[in-house]
Tab-separated table of C-alpha atoms and ligand atoms in Angstrom:
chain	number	residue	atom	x	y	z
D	1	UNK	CA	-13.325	24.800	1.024
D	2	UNK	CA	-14.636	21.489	0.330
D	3	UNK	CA	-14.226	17.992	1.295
D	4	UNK	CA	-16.041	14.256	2.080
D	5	UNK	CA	-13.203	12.358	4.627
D	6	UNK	CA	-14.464	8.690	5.263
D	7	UNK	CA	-12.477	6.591	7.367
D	8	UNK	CA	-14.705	3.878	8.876
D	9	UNK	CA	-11.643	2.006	10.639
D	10	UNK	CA	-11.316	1.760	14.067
D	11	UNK	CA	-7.790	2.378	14.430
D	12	UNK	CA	-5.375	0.882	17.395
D	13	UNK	CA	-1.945	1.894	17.869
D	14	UNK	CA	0.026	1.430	20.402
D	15	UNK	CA	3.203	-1.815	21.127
D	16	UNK	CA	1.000	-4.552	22.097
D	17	UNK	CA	-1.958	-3.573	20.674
D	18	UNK	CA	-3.305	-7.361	19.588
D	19	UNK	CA	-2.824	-8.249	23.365
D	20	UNK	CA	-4.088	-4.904	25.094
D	21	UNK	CA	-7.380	-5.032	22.427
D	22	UNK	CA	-7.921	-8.877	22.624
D	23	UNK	CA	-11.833	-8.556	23.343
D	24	UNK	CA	-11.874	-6.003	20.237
D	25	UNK	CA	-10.194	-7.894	18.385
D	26	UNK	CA	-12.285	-11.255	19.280
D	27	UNK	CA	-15.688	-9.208	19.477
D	28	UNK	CA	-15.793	-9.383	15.337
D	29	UNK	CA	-17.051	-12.348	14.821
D	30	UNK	CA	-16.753	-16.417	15.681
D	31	UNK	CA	-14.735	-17.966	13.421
D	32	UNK	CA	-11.919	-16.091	11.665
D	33	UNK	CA	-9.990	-16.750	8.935
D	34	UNK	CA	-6.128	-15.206	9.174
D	35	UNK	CA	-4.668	-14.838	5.860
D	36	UNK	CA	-0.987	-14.382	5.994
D	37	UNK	CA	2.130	-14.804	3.821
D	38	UNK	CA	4.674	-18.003	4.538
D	39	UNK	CA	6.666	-16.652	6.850
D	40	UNK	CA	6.690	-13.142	8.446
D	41	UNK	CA	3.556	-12.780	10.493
D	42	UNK	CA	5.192	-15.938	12.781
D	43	UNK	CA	8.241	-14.534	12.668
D	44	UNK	CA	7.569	-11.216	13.200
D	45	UNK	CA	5.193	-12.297	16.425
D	46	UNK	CA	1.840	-10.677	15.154
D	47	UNK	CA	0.417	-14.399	14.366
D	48	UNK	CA	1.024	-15.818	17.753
D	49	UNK	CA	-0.516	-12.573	19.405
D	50	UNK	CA	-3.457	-12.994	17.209
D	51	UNK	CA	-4.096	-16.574	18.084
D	52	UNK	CA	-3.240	-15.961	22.045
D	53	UNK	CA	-6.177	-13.262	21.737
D	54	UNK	CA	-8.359	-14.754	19.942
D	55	UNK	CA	-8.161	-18.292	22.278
D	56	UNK	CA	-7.831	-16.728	25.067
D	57	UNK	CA	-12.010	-15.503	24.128
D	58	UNK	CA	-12.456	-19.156	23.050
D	59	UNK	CA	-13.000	-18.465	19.356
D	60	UNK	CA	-12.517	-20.149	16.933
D	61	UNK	CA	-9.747	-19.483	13.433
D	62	UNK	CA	-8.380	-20.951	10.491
D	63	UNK	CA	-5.484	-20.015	8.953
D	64	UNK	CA	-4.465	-19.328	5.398
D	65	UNK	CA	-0.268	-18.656	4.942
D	66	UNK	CA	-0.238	-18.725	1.127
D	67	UNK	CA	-0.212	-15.608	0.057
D	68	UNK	CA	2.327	-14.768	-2.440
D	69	UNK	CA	3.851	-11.121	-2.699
D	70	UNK	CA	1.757	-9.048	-5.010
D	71	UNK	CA	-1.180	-11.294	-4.479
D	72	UNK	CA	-3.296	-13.020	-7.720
D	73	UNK	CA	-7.177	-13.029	-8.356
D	74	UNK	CA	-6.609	-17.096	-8.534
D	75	UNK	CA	-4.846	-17.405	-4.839
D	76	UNK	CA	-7.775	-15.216	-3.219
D	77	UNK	CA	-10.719	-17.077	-5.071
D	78	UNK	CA	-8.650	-20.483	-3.564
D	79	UNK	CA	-8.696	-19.015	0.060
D	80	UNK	CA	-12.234	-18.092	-0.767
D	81	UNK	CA	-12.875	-21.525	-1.514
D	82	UNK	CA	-11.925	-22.351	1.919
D	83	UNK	CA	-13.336	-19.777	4.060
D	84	UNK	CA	-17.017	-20.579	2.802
D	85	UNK	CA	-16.116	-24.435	3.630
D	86	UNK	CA	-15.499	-23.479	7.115
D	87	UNK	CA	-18.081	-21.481	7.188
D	88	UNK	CA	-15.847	-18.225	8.595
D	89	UNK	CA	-17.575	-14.926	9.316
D	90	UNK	CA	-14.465	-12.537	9.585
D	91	UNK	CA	-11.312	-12.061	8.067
D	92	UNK	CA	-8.173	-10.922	9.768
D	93	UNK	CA	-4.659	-9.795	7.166
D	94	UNK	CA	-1.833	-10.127	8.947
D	95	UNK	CA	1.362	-8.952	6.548
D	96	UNK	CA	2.356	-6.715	4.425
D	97	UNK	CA	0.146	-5.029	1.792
D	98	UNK	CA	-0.390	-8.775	-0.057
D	99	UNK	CA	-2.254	-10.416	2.710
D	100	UNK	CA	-3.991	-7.283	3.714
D	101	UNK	CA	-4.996	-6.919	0.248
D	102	UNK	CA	-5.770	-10.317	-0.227
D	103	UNK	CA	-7.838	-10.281	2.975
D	104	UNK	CA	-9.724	-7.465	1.367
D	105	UNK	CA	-10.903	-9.902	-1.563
D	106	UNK	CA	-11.233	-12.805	0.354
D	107	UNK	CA	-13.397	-11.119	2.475
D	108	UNK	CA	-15.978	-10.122	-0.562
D	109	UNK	CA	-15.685	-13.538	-2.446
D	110	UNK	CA	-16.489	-15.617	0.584
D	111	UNK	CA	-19.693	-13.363	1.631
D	112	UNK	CA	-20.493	-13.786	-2.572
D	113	UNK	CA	-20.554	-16.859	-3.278
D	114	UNK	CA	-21.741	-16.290	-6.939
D	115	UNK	CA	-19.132	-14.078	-7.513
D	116	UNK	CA	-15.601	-15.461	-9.511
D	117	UNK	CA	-12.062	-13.489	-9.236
D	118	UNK	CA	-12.424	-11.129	-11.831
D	119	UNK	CA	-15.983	-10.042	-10.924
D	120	UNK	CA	-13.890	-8.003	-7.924
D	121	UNK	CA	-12.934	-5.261	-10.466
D	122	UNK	CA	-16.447	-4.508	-11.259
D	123	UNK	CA	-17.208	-3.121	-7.897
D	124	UNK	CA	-20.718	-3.934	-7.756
D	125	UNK	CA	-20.354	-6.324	-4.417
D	126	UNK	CA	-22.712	-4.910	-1.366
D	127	UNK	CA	-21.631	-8.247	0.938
D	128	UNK	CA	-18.383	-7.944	2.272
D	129	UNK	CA	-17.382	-9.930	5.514
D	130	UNK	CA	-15.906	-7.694	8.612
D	131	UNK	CA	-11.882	-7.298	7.416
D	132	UNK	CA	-9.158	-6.258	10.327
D	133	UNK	CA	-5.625	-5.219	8.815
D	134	UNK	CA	-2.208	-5.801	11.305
D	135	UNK	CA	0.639	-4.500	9.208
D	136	UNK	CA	3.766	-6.191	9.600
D	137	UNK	CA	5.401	-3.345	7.064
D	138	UNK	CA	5.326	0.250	7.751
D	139	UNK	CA	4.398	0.998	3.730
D	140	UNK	CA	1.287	0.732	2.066
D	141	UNK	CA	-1.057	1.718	4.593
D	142	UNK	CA	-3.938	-0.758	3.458
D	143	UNK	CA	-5.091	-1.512	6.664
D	144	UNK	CA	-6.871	2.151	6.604
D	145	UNK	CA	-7.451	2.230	2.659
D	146	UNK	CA	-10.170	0.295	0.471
D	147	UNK	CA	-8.203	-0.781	-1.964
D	148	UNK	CA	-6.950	-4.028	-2.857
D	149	UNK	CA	-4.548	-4.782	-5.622
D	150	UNK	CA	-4.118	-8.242	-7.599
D	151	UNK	CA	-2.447	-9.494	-10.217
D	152	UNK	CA	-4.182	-10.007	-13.589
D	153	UNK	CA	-2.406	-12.721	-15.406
D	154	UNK	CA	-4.612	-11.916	-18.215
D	155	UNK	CA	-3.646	-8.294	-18.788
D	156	UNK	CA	-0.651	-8.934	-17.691
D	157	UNK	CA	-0.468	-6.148	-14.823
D	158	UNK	CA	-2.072	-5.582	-11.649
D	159	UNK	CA	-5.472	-4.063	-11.153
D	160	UNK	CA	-7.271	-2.148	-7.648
D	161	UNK	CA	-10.345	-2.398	-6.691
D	162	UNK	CA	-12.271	-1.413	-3.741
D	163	UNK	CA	-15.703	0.642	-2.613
D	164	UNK	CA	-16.702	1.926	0.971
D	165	UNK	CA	-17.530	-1.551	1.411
D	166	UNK	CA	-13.679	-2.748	1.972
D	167	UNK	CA	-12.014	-0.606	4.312
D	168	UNK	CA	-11.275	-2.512	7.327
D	169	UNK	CA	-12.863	-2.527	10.333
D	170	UNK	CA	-10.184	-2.159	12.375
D	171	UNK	CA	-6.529	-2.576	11.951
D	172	UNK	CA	-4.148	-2.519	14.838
D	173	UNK	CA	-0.535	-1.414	14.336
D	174	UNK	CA	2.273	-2.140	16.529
D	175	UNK	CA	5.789	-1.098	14.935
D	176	UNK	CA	7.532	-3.481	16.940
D	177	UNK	CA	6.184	-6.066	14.254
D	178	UNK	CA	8.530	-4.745	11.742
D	179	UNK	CA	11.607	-5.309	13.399
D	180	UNK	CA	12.377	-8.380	11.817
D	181	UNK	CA	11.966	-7.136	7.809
D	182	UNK	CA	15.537	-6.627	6.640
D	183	UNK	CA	16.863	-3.555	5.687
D	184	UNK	CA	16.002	-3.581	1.922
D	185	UNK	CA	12.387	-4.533	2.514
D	186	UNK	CA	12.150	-1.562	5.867
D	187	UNK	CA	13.589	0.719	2.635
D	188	UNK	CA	11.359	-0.262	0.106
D	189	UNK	CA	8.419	-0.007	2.205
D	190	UNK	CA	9.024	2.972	3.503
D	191	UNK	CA	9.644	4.799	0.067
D	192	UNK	CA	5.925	3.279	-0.929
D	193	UNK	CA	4.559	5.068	2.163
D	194	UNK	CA	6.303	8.475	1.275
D	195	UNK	CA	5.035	8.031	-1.872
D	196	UNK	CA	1.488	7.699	-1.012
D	197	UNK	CA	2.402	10.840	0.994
D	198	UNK	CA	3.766	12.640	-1.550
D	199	UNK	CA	1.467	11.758	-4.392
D	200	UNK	CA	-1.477	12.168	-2.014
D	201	UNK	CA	-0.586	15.550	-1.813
D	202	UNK	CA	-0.177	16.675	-4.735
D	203	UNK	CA	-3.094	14.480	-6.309
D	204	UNK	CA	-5.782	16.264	-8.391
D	205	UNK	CA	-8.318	14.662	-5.444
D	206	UNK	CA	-6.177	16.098	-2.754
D	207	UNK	CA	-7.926	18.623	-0.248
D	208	UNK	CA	-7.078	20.345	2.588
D	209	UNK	CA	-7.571	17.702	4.948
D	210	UNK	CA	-5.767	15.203	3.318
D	211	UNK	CA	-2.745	17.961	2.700
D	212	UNK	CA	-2.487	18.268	6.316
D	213	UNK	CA	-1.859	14.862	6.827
D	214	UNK	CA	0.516	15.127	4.350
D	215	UNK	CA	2.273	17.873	5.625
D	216	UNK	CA	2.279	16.042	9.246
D	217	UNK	CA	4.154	12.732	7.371
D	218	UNK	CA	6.459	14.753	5.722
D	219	UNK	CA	7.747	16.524	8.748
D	220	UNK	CA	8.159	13.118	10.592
D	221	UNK	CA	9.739	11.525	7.673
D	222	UNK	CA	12.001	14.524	7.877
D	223	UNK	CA	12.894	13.459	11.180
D	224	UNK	CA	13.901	9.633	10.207
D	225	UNK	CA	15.246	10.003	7.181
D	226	UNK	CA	18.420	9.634	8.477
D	227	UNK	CA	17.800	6.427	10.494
D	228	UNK	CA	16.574	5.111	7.244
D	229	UNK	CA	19.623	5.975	5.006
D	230	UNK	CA	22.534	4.692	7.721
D	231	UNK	CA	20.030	1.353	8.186
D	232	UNK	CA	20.118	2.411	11.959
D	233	UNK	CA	16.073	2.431	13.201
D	234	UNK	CA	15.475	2.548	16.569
D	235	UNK	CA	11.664	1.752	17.861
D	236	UNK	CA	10.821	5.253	17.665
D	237	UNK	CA	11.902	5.308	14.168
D	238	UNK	CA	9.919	2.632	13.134
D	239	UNK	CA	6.913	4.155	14.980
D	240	UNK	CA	7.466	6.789	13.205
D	241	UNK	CA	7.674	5.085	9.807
D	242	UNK	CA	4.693	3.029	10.615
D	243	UNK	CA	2.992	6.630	11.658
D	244	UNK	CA	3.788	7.606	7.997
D	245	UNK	CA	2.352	5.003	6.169
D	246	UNK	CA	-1.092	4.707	8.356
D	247	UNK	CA	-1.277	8.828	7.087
D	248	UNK	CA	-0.234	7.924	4.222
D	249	UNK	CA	-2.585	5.440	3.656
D	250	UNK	CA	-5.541	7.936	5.077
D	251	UNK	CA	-4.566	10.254	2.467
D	252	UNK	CA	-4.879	8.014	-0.453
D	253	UNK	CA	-8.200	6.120	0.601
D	254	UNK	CA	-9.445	9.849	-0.221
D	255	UNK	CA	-7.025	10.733	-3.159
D	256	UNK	CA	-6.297	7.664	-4.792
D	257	UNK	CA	-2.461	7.432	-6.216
D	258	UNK	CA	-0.914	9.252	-9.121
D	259	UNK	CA	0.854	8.310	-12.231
D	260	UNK	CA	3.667	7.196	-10.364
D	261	UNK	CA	1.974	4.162	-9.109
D	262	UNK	CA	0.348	3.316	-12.374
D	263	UNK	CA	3.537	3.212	-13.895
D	264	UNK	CA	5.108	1.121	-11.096
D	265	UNK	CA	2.900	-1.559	-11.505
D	266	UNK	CA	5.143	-2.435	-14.865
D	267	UNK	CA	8.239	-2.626	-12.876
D	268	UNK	CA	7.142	-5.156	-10.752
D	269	UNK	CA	4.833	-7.369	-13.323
D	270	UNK	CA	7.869	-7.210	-15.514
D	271	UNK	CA	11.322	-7.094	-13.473
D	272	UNK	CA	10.058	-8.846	-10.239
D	273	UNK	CA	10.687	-4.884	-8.834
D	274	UNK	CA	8.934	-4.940	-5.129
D	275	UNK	CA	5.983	-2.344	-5.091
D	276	UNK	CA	7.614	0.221	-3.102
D	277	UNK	CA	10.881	0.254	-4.786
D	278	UNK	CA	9.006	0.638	-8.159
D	279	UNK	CA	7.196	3.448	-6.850
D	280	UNK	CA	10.534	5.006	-6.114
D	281	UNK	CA	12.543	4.759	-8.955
D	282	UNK	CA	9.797	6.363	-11.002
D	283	UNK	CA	10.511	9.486	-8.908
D	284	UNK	CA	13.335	9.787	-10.414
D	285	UNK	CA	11.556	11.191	-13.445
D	286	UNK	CA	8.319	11.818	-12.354
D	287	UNK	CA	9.125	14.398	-9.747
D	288	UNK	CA	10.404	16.783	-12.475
D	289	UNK	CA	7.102	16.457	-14.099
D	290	UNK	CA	5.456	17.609	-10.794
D	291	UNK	CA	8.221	19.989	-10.226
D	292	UNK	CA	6.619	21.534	-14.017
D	293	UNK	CA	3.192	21.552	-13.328
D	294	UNK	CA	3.093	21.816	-10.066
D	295	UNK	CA	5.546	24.066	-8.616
D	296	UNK	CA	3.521	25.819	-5.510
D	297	UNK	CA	2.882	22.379	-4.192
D	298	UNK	CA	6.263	21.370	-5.139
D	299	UNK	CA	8.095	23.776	-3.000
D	300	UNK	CA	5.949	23.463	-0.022
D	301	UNK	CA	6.812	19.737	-0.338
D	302	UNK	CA	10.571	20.389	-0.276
D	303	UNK	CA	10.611	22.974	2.572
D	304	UNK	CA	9.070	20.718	5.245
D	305	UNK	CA	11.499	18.206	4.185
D	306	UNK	CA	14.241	20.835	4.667
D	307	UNK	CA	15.132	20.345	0.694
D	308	UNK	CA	16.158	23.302	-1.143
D	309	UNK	CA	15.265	21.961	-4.613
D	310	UNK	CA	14.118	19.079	-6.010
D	311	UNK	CA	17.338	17.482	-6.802
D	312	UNK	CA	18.354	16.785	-3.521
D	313	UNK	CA	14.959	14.867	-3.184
D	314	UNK	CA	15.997	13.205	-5.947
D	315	UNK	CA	19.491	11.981	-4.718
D	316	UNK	CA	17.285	10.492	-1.459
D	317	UNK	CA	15.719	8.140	-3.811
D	318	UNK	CA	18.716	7.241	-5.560
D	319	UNK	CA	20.514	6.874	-2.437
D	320	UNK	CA	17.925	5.200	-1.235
D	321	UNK	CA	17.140	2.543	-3.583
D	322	UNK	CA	19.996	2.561	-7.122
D	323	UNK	CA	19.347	2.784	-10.207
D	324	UNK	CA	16.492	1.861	-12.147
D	325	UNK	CA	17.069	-0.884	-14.568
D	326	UNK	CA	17.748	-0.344	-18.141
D	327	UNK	CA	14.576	-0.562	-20.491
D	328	UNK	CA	14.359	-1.399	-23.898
D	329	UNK	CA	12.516	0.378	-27.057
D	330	UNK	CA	10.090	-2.644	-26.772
D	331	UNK	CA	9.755	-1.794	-22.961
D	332	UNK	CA	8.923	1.544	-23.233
D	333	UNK	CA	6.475	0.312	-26.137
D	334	UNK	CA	5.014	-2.227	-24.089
D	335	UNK	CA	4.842	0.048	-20.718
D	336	UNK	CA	3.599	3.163	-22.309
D	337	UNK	CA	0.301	1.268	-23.417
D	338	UNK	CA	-0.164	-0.764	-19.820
D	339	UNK	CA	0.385	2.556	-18.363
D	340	UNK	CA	-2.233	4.118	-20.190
D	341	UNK	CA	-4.875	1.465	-18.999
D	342	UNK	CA	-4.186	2.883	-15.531
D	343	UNK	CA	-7.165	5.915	-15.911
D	344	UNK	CA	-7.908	6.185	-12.290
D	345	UNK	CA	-3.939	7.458	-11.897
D	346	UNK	CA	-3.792	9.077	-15.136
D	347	UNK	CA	-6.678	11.507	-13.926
D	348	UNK	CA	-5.798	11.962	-10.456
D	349	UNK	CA	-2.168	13.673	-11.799
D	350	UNK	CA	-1.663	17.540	-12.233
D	351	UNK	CA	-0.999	18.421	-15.546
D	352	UNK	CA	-2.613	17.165	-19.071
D	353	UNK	CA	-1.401	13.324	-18.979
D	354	UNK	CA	-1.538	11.802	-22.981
D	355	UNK	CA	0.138	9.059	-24.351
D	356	UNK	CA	3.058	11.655	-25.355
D	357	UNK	CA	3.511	12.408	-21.422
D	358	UNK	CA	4.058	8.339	-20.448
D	359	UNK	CA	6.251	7.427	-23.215
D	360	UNK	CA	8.626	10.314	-22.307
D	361	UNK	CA	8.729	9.591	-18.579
D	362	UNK	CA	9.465	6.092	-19.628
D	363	UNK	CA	12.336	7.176	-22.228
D	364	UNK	CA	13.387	9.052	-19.959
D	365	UNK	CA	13.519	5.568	-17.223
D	366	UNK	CA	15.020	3.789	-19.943
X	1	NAP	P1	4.389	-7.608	0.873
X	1	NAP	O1	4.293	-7.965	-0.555
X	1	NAP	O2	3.179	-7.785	1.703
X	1	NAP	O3	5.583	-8.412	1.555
X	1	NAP	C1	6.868	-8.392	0.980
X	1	NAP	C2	7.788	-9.363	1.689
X	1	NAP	O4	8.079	-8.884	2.995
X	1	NAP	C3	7.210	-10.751	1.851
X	1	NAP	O5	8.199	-11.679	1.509
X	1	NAP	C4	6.865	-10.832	3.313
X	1	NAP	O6	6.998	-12.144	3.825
X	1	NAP	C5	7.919	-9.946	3.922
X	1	NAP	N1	7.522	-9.370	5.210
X	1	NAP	C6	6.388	-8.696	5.520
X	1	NAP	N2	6.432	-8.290	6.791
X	1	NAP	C7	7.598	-8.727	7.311
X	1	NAP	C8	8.228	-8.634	8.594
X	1	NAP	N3	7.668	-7.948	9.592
X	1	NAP	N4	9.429	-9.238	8.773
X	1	NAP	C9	10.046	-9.907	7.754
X	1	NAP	N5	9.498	-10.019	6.516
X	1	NAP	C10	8.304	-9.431	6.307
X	1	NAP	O7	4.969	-6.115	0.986
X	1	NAP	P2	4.295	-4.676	1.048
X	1	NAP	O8	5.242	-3.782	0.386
X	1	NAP	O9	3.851	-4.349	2.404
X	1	NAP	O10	2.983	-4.801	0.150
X	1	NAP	C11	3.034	-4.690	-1.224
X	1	NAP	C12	1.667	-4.984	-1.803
X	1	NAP	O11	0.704	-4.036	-1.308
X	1	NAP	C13	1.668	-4.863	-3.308
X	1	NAP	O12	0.884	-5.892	-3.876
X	1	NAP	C14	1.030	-3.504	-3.537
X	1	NAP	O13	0.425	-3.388	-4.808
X	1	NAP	C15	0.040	-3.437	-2.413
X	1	NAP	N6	-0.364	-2.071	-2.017
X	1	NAP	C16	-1.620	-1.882	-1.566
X	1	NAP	C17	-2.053	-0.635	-1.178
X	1	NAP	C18	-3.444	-0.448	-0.683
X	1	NAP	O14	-3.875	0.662	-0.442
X	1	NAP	N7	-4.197	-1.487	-0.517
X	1	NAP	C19	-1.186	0.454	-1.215
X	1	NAP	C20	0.112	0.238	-1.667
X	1	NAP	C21	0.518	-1.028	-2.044
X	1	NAP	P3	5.777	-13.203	3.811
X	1	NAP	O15	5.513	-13.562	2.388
X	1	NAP	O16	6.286	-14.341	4.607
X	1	NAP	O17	4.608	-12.541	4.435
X	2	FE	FE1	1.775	1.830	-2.875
């Protein structure tokens, strides 16, 4: 047995978390800059928490709501912009995976000030300001991963990147923040975080530390998966779900993602797809692959989700989120080849992944 685990997060979870950790949370630093989206962080309650905490320790904050879902390298080098104006020496993502993520490269533009957008991707950055994640979605699980993802405009897909460096501090989870996400986005997001579960675990990278967190997630998804299909969560069901995707997010800040997140990115740079749901109509397909090369793994999978083969797996996604939408021959073209810039994926998946492999899981999409 071998492994290297590296979480250096201080993790909070618990309803009311912001208020119960205030002097944590306001110990970071003495002028923060939150970075949300428009809307959901006020409506969901986390914003006004943050700023009750952090006045209530007479610090100071700025706030930035302009992050746009599936965040670009041009909106975080603007926030950047402002942060080193005001001079801000922490930055706090309240949101979904966008302004976590965007938090993440805010956080290493404003403490490099030489640095432009696209310099991110080089991960050569040793400055990074303190980051603290507060989910308002129970998917993605960024506020325990180093990973952020932006949009390239000039490739035309989105790109990760992310060292030691940009894990957060500390992120602080309270599922009662996702009450207000309707039903489609609770879905989507939680299909991202069984993803990162599932492809965690069967991941080249994976060990055995990071398969029993997997295993745990699984057998607590198990237990909500029929919440999640009749649209019926209680607040132990989101806890649950929120449960999943902090695991599921430890898993992959030490796996990485598979193929099925590579080829996801497409979906949404293309058909406007949300990141989760993308995720999960790849499935579809992709879990057959697994299924072929990796059938040990495979069955385990199944049998703590009380499956009996993988169709019925299959069916929850479908179920779960429709059809994916047709493709063209130019699609498939066009996808295969941004798929195949994705090499960090394309490694990380069992089997022998060519060019051959993508264009028949995308034929197969289409
Ligand atoms: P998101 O893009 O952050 O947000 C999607 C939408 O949900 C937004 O319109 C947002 O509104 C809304 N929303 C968020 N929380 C809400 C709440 N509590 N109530 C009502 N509406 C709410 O969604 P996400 O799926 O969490 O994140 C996806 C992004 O994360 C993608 O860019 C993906 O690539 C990335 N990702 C990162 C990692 C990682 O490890 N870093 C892993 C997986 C995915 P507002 O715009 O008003 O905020
Ligand atoms: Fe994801």
């Amino acid at each position: 047995m071998q492994f290297k685990y590296l979480i250096p997060t201080a993790i909070y979870f618990e309803k009311h978390c912001i208020e119960n950790q205030s002097e944590v949370l306001a110990s970071i630093g003495e002028k923060a800059m939150i970075v949300t989206g428009k809307y959901s962080a006020k409506a969901c309650g986390a914003l006004i928490d943050v700023i009750n905490a952090l006045v209530k320790h007479s610090k100071e904050y700025i706030i930035f709501d302009e992050i746009e879902n599936n965040p670009s390298v041009e909106t975080v080098e603007r926030a950047s912009q402002i942060a080193k104006l005001n001079k801000v020496d922490y930055i706090i993502g309240i949101g979904g995976g966008s302004p976590i993520d965007a938090a993440k490269a805010i956080a290493v533009l404003t403490a490099n000030p030489e640095m432009g957008g696209i310099d991110l991707f080089q991960n050569t950055f040793t400055k990074v300001l303190p980051i603290v994640g507060i989910p308002t979605t129970a998917g993605t699980g960024s506020e325990v991963t180093p990973y952020s993802v932006l949009v390239r405009q000039d490739m035309q897909t989105k790109m990760s990147f992310g060292t030691v460096k940009t894990f957060p501090s500390y992120a602080f989870l309270d599922a009662r923040y996702t009450i207000s996400l309707s039903s489609s986005a609770t879905i989507n997001t939680a299909v991202d975080a069984l993803t990162h579960v599932m492809e965690g675990y069967l991941a080249n990278r994976s060990t055995s530390i990071t398969d029993a967190l997997a295993l745990e997630a699984l057998g607590v998804f198990r237990r909500s998966i029929e919440a999640l299909v009749k649209n019926d969560l209680s607040l132990e069901d989101r806890e649950n779900l929120m449960y999943i995707s902090l695991l599921g997010g430890m898993i992959i800040a030490q796996t990485g993602v598979t193929l099925a997140h590579g080829m996801g990115y497409c979906y949404t740079f293309f058909k406007d797809i949300p990141h989760g749901k993308a995720n999960g109509l790849i499935m579809k397909e992709y879990l057959k692959y697994l299924y072929e090369v990796s059938s040990n793994k495979m069955e385990q999978l199944l049998k703590v989700l009380e499956y009996s083969n993988v169709n019925q797996l299959i069916d929850l996604f479908t179920e779960l989120l429709g059809n994916a939408p047709q493709l063209t021959k130019e699609d498939v073209t066009r996808y295969t080849e941004l798929t195949k810039l994705q090499k960090g994926s394309i490694n990380n998946t069992p089997g022998l992944v060519d060019e051959k492999v993508i264009k028949e899981l995308w034929e197969k999409m289409s």
